[in-house]
JSON list of C-alpha atoms in Angstrom, two decimals:
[
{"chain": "A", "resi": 1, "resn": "UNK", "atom": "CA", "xyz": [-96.56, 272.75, -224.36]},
{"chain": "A", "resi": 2, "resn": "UNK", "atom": "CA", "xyz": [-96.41, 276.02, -225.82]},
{"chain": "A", "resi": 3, "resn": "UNK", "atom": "CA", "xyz": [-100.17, 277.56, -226.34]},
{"chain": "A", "resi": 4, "resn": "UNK", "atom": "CA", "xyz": [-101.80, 279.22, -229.61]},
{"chain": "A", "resi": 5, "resn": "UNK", "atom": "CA", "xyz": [-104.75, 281.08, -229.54]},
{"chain": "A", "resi": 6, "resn": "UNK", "atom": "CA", "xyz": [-106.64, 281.53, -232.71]},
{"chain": "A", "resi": 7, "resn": "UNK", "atom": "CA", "xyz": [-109.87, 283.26, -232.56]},
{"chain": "A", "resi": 8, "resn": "UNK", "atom": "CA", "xyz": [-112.58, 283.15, -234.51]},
{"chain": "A", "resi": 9, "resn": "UNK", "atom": "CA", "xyz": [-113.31, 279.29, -234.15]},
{"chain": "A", "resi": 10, "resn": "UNK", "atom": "CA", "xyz": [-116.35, 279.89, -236.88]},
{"chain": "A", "resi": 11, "resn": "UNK", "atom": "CA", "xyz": [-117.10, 282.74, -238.88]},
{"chain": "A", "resi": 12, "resn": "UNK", "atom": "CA", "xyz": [-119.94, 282.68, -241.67]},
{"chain": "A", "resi": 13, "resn": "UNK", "atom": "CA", "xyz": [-120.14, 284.98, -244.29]},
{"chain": "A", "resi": 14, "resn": "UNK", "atom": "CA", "xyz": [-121.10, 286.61, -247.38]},
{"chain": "A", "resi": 15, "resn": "UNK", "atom": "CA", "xyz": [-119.29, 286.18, -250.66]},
{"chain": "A", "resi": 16, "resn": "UNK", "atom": "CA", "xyz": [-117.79, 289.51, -251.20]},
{"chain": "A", "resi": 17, "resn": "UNK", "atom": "CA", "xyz": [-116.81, 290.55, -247.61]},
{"chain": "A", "resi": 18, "resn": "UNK", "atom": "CA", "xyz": [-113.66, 290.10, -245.75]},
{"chain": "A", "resi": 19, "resn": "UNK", "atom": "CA", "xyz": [-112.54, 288.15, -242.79]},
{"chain": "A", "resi": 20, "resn": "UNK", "atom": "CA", "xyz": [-109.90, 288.69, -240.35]},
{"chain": "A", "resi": 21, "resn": "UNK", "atom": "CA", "xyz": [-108.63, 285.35, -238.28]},
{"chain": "A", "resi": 22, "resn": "UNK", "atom": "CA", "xyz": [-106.26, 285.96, -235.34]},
{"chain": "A", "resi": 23, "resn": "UNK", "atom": "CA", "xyz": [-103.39, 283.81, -234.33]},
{"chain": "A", "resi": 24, "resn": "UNK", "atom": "CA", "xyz": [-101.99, 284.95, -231.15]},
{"chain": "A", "resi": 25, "resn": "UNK", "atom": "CA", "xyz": [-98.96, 282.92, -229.28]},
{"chain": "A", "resi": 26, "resn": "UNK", "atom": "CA", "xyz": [-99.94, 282.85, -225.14]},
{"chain": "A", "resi": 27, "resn": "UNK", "atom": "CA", "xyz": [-96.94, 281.87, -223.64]},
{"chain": "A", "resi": 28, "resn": "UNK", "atom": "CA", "xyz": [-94.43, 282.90, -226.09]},
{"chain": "A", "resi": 29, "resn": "UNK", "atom": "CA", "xyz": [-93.14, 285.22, -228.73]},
{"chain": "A", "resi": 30, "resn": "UNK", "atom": "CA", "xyz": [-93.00, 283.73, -232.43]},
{"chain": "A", "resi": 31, "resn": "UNK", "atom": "CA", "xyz": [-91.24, 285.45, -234.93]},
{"chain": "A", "resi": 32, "resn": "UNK", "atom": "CA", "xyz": [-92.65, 283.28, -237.54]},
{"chain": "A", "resi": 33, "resn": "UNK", "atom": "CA", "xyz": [-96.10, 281.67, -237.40]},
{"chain": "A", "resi": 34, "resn": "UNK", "atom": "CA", "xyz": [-97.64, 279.35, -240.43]},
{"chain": "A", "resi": 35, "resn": "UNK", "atom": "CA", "xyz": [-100.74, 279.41, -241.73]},
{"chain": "A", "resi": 36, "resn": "UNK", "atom": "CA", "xyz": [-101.84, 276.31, -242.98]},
{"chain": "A", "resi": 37, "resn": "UNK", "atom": "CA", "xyz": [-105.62, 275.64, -244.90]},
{"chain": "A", "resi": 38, "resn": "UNK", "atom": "CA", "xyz": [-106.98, 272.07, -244.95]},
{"chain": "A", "resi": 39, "resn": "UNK", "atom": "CA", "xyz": [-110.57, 270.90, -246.98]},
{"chain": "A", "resi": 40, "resn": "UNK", "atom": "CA", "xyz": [-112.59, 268.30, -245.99]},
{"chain": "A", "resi": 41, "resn": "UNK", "atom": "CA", "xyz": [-110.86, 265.42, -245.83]},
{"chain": "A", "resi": 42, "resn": "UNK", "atom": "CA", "xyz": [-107.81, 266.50, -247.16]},
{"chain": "A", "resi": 43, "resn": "UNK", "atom": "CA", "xyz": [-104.42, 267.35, -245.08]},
{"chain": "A", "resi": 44, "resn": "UNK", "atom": "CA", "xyz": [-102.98, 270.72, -244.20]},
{"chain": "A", "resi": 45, "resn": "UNK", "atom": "CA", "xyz": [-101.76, 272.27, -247.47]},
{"chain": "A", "resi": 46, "resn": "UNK", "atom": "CA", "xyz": [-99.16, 275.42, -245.88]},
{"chain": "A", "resi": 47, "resn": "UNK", "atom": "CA", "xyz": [-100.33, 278.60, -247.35]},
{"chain": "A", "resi": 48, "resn": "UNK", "atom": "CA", "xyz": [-97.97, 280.89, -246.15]},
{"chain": "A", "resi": 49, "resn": "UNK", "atom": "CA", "xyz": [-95.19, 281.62, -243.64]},
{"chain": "A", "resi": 50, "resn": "UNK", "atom": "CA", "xyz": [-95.83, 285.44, -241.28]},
{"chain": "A", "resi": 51, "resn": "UNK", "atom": "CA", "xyz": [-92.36, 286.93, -240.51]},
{"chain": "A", "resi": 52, "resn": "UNK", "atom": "CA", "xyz": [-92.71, 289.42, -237.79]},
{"chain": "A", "resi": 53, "resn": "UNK", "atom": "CA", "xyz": [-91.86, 292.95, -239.13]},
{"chain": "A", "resi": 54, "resn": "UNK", "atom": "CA", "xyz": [-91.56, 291.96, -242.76]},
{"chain": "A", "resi": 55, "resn": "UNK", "atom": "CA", "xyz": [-93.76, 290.78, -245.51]},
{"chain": "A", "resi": 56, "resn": "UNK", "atom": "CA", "xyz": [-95.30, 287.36, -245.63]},
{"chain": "A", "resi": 57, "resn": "UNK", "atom": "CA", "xyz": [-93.97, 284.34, -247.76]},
{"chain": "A", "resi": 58, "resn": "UNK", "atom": "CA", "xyz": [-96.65, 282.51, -249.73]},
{"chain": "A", "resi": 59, "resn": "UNK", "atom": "CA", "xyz": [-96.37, 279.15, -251.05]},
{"chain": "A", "resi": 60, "resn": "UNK", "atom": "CA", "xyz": [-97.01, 278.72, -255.34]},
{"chain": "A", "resi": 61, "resn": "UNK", "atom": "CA", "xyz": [-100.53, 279.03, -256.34]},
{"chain": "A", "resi": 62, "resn": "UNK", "atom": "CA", "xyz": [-101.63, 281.04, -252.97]},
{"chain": "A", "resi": 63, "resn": "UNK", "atom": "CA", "xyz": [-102.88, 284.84, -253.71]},
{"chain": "A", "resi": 64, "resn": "UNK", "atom": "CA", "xyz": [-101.35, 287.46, -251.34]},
{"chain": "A", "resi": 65, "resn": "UNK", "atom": "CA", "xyz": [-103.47, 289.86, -252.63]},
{"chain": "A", "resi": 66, "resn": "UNK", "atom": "CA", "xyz": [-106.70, 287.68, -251.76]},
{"chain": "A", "resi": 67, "resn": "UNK", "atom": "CA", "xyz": [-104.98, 286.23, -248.52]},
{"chain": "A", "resi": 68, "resn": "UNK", "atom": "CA", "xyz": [-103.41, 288.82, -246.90]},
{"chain": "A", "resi": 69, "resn": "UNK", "atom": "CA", "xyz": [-101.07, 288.81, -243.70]},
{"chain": "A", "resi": 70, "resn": "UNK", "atom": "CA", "xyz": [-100.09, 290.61, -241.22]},
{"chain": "A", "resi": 71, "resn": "UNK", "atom": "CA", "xyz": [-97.64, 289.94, -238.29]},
{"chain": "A", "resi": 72, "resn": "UNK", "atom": "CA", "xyz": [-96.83, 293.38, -236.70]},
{"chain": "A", "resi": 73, "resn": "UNK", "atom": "CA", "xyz": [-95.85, 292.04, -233.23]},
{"chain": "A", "resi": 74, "resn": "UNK", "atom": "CA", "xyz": [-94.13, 288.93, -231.79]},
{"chain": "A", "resi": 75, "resn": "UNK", "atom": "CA", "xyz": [-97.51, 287.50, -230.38]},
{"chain": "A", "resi": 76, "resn": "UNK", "atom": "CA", "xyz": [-100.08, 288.39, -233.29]},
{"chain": "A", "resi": 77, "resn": "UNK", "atom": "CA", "xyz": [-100.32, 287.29, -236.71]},
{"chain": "A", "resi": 78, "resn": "UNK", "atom": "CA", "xyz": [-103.09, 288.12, -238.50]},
{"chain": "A", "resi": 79, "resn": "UNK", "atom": "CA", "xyz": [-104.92, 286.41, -241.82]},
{"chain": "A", "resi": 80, "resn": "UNK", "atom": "CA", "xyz": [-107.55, 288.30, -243.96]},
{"chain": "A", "resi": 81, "resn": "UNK", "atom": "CA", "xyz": [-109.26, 286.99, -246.63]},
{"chain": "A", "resi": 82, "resn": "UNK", "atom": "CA", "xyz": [-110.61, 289.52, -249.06]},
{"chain": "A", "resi": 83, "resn": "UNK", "atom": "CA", "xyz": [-113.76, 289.47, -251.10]},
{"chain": "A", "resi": 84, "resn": "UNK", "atom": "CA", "xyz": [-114.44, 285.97, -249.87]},
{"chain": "A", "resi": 85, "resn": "UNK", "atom": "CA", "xyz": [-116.18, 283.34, -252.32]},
{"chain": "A", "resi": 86, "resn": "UNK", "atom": "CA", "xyz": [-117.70, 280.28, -251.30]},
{"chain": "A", "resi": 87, "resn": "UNK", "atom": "CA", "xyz": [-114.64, 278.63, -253.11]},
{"chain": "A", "resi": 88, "resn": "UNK", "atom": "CA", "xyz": [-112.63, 280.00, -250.08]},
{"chain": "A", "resi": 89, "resn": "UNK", "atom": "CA", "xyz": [-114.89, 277.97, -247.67]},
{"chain": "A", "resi": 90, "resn": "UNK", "atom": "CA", "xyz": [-112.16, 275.71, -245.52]},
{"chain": "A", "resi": 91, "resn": "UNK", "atom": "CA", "xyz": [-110.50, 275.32, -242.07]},
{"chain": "A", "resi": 92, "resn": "UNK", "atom": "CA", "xyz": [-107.45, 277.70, -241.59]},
{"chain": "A", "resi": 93, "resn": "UNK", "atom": "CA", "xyz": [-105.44, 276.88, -239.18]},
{"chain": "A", "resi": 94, "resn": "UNK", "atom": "CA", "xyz": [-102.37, 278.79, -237.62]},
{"chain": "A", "resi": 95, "resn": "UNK", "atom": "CA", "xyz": [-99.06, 277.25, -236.22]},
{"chain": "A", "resi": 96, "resn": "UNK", "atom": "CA", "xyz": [-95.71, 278.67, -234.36]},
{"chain": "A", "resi": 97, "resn": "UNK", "atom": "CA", "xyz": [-92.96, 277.00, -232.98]},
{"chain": "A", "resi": 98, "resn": "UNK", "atom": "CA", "xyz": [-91.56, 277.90, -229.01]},
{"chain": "A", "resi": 99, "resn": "UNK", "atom": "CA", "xyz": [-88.17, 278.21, -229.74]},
{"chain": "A", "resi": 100, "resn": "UNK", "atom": "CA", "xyz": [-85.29, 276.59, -232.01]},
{"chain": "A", "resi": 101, "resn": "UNK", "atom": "CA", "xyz": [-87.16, 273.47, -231.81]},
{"chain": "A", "resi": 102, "resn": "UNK", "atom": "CA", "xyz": [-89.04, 271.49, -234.88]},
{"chain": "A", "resi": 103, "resn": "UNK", "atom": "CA", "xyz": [-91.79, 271.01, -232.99]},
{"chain": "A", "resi": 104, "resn": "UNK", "atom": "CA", "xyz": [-95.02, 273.17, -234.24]},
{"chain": "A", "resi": 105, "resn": "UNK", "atom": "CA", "xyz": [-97.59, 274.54, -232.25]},
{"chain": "A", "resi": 106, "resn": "UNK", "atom": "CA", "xyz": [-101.23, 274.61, -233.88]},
{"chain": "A", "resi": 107, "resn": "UNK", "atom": "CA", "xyz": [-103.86, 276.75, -233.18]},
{"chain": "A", "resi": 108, "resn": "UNK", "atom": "CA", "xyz": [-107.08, 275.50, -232.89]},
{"chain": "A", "resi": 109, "resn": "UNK", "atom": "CA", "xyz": [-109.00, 276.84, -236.66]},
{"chain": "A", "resi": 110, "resn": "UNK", "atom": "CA", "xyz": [-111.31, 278.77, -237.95]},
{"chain": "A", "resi": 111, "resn": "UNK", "atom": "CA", "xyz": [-113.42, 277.22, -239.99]},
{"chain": "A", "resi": 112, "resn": "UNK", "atom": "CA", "xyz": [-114.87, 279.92, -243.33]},
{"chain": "A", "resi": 113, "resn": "UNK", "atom": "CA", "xyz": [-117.96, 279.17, -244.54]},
{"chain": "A", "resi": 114, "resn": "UNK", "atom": "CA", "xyz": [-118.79, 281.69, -247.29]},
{"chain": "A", "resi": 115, "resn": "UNK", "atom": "CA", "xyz": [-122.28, 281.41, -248.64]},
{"chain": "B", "resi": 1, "resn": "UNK", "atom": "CA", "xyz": [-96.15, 265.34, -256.26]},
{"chain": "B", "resi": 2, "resn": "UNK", "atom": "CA", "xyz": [-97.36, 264.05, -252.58]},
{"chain": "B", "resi": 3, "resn": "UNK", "atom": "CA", "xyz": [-93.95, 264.13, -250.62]},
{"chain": "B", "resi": 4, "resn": "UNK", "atom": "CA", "xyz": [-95.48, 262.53, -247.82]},
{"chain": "B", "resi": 5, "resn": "UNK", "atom": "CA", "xyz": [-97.89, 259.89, -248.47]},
{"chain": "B", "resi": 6, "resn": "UNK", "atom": "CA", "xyz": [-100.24, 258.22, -245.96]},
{"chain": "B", "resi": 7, "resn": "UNK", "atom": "CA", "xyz": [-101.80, 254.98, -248.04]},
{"chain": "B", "resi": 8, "resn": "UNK", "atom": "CA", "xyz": [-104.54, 254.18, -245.59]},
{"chain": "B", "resi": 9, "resn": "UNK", "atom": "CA", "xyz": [-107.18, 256.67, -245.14]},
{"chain": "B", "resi": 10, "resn": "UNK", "atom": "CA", "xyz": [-108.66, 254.81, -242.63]},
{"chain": "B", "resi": 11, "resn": "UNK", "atom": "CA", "xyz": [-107.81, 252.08, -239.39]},
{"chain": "B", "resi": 12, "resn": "UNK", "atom": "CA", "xyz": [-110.03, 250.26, -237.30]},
{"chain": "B", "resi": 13, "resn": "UNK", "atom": "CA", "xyz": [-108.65, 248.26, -233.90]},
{"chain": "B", "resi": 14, "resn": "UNK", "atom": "CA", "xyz": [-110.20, 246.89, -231.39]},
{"chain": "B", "resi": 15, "resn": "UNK", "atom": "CA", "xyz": [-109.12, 248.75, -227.79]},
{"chain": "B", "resi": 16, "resn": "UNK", "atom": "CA", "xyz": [-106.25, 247.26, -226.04]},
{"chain": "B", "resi": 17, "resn": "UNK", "atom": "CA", "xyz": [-104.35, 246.44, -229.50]},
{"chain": "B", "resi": 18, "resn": "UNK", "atom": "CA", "xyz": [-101.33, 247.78, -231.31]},
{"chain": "B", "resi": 19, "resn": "UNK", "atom": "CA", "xyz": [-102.31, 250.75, -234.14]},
{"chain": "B", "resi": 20, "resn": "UNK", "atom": "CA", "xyz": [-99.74, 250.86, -236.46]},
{"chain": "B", "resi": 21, "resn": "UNK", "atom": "CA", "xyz": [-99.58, 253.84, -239.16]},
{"chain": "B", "resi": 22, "resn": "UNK", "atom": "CA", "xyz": [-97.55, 253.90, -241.66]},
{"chain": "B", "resi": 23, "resn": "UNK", "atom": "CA", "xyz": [-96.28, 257.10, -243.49]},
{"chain": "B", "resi": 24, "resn": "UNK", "atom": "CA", "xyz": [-94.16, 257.44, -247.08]},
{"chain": "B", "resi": 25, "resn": "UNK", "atom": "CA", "xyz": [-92.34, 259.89, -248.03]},
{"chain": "B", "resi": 26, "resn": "UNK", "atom": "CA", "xyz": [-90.24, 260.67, -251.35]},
{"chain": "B", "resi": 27, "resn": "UNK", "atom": "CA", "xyz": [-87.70, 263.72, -250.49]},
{"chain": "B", "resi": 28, "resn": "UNK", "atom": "CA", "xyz": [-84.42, 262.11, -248.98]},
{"chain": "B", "resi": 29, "resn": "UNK", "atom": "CA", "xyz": [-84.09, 266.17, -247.91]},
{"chain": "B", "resi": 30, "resn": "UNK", "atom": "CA", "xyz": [-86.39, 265.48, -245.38]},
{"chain": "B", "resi": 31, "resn": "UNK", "atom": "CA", "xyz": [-84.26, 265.44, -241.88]},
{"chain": "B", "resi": 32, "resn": "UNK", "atom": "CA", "xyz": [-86.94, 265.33, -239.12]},
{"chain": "B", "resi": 33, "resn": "UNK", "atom": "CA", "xyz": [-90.43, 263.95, -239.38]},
{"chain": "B", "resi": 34, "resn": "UNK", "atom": "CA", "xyz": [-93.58, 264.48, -236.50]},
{"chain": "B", "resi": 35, "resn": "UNK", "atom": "CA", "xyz": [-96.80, 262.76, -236.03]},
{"chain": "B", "resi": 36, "resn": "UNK", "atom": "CA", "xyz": [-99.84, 264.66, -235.01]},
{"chain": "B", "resi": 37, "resn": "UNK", "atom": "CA", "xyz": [-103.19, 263.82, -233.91]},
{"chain": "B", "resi": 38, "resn": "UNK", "atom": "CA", "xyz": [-106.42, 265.68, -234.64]},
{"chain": "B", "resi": 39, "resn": "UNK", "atom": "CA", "xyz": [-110.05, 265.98, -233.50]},
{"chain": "B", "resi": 40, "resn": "UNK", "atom": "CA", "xyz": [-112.20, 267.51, -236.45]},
{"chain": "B", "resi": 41, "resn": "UNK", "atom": "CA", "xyz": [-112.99, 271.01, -235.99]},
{"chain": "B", "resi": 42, "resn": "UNK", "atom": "CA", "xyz": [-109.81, 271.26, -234.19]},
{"chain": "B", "resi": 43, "resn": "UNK", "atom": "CA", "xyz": [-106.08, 272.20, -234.37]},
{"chain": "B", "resi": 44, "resn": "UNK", "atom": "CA", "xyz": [-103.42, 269.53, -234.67]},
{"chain": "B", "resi": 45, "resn": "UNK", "atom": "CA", "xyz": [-101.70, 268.31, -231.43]},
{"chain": "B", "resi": 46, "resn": "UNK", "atom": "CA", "xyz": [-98.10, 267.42, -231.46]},
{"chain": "B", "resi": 47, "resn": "UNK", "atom": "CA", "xyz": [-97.82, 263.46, -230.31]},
{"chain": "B", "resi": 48, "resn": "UNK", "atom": "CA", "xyz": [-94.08, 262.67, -230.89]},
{"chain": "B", "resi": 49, "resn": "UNK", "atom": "CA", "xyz": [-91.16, 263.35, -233.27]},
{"chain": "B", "resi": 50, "resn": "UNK", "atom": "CA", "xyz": [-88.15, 261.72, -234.27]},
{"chain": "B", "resi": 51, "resn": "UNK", "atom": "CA", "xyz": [-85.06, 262.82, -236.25]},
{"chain": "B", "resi": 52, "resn": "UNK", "atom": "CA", "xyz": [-83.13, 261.23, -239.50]},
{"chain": "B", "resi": 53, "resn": "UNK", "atom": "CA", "xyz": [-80.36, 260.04, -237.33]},
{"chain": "B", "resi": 54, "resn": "UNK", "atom": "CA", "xyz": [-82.54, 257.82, -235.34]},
{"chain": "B", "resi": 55, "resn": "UNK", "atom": "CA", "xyz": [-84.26, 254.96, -236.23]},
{"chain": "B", "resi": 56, "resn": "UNK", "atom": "CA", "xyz": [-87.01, 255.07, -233.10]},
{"chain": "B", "resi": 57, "resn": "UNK", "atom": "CA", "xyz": [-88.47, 256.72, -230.34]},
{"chain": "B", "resi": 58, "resn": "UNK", "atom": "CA", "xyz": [-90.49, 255.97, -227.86]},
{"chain": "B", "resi": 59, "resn": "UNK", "atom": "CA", "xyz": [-93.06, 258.12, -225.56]},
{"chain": "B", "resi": 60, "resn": "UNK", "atom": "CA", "xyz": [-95.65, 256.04, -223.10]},
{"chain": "B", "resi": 61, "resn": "UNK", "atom": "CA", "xyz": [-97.64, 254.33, -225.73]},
{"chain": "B", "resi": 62, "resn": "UNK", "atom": "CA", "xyz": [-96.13, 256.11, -228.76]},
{"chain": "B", "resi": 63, "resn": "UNK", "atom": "CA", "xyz": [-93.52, 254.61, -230.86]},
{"chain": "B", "resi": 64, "resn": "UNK", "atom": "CA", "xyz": [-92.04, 255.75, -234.31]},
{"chain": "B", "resi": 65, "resn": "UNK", "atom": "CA", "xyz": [-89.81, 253.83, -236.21]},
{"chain": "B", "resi": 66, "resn": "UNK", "atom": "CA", "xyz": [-87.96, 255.57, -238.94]},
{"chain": "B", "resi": 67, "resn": "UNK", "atom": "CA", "xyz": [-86.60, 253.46, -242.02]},
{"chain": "B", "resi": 68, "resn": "UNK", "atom": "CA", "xyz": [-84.30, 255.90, -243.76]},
{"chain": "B", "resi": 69, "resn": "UNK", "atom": "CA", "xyz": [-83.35, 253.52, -246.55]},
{"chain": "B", "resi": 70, "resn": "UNK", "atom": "CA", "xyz": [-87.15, 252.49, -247.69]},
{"chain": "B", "resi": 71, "resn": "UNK", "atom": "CA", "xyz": [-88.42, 256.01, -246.96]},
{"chain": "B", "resi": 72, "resn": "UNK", "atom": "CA", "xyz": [-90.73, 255.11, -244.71]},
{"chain": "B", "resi": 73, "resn": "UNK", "atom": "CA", "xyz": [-91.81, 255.58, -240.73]},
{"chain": "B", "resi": 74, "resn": "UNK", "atom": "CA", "xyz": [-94.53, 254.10, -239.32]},
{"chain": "B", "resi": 75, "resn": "UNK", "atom": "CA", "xyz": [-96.39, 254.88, -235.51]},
{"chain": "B", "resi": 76, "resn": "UNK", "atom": "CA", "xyz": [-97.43, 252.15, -232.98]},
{"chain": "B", "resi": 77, "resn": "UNK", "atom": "CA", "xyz": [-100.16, 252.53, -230.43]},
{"chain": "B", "resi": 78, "resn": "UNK", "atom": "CA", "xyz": [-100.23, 250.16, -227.83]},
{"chain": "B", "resi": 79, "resn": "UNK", "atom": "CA", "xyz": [-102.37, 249.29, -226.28]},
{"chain": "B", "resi": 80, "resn": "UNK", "atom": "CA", "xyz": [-104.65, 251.39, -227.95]},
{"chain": "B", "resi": 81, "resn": "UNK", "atom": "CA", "xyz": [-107.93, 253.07, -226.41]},
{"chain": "B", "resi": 82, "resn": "UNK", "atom": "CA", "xyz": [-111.35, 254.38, -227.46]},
{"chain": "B", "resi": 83, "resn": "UNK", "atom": "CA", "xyz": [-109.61, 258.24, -226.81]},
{"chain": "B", "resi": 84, "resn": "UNK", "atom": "CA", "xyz": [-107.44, 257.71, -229.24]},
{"chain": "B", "resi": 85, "resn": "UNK", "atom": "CA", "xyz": [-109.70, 257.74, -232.05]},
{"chain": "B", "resi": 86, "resn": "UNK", "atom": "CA", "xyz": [-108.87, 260.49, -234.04]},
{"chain": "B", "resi": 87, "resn": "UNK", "atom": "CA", "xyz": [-107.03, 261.62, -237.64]},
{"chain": "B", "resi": 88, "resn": "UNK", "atom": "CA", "xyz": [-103.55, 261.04, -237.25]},
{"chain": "B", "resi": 89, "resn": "UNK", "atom": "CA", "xyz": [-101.05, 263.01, -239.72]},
{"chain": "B", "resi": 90, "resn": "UNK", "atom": "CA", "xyz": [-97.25, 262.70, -240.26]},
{"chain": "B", "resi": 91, "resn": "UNK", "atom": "CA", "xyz": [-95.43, 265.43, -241.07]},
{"chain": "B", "resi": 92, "resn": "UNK", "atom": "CA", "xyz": [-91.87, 266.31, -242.70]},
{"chain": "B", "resi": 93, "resn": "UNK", "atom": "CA", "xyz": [-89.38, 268.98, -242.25]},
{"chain": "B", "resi": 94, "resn": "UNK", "atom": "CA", "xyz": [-85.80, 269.78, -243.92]},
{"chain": "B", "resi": 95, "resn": "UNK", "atom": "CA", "xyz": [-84.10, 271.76, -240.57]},
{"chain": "B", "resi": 96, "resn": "UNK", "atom": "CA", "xyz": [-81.88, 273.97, -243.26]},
{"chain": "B", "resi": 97, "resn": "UNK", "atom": "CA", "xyz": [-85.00, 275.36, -244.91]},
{"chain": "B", "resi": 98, "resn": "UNK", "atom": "CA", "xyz": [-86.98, 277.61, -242.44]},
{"chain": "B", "resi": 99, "resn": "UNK", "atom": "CA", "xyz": [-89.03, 274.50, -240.78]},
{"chain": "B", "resi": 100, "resn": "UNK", "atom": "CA", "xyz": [-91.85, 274.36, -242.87]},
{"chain": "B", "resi": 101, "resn": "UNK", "atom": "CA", "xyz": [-93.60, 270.81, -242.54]},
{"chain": "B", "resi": 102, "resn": "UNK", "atom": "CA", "xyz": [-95.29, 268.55, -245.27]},
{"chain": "B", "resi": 103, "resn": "UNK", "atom": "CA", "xyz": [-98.14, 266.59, -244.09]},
{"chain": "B", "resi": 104, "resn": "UNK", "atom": "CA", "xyz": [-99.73, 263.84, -245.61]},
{"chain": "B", "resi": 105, "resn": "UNK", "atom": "CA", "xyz": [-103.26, 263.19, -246.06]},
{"chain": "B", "resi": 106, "resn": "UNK", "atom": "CA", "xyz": [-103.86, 261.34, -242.57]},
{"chain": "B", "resi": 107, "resn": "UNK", "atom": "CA", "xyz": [-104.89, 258.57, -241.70]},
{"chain": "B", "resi": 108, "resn": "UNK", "atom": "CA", "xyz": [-108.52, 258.66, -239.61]},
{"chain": "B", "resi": 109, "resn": "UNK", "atom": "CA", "xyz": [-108.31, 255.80, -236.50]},
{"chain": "B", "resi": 110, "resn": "UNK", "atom": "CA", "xyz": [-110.92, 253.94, -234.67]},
{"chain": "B", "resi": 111, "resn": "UNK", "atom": "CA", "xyz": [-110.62, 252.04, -231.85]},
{"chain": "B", "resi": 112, "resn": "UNK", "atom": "CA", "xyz": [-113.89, 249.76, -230.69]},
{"chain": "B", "resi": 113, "resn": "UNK", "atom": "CA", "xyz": [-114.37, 249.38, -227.03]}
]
């Protein structure tokens, strides 16, 4: 199947700085990539859908101005989250689909500790 | 509101049996429904899909049935084995409205050697 590269796989931080998380798609070009956050033992809650070349669609209660992305080519979407809290402590995960297809393709997650 | 509801957090089977999951959901919109499987610290991997205008498919040792009228799908494992231990999460999708998927809460399988 179709291969997503997300990168970093951990990142711990300090509340107050910013972290960039990179989805990239290997094998093929994704005009729209998902990013999805899931807490412990909770399932994948879909934060927001990247649209290559235009702004980002976020789903209710998710702050664009704390989460903010980027998707400036067909391969790369990119997900910062500003001024980090330890609230914001979770494992993002990315996802594209290959095609016209249902089927989505998940990175493998980052997973934010902020202390 | 939970569109997609998985009611067992948690399945233990001993290897070489049938796992069967079972997966709710409320929104009659929904026209295509997946089932993933995930190791923890990892991303979801796609296991096998079926559409609203199918009632089952089948994949090696993967089968989902699809029960449009109670709302409900379910996914059988058989036989199952000790790799297959792992959270498994269903997932929803309305075709007509970009392809964004609803998961529910998963459902965390273990299978004794």
């Amino acid at each position: 199947g179709a291969v997503v590269s997300q990168h970093p796989s951990r990142v711990i931080c300090k509340s107050g700085t910013s972290v960039k998380i990179e989805c990239r798609s290997l094998d093929f070009q994704a005009t729209t990539m998902f990013w999805y956050r899931q807490f412990p033992k909770q399932s994948l809650m879909l934060m927001a859908t990247s649209n290559e070349g235009s702004k980002a669609t976020y789903e209710q209660g998710v702050e664009k101005d704390k989460f903010l992305i980027n998707h400036a080519s067909l391969t790369l979407s990119t997900l910062t989250v500003t001024s980090a809290h330890p609230e914001d402590s979770s494992f993002y995960i990315c996802s594209a689909r290959d095609g016209p297809g249902e089927k989505l393709f998940f990175g493998s997650g980052t997973q934010l500790s902020v202390l | 509101d939970q569109q997609v509801k998985q009611n067992s957090p948690s399945l233990s089977v001993q290897e070489g049996r049938i796992s069967i999951l079972n997966c709710d959901y409320t929104n009659s919109m929904f026209d295509y429904f997946l089932w993933y499987k995930k190791y923890p610290a990892e991303g979801p991997t796609f296991l096998i899909s079926i559409s609203s205008i199918k009632d089952k498919n089948e994949d090696g040792r993967f089968t989902v049935f699809l029960n449009k009228s109670a709302k409900h799908l379910s996914l059988h494992i058989v036989p199952s084995q000790p790799g297959d231990s792992a959270v498994y999460f269903c997932a929803a999708g309305i075709k007509a409205a970009g392809n964004k998927l609803t998961f529910g809460g998963g459902t965390r399988v273990l299978v004794k050697p």
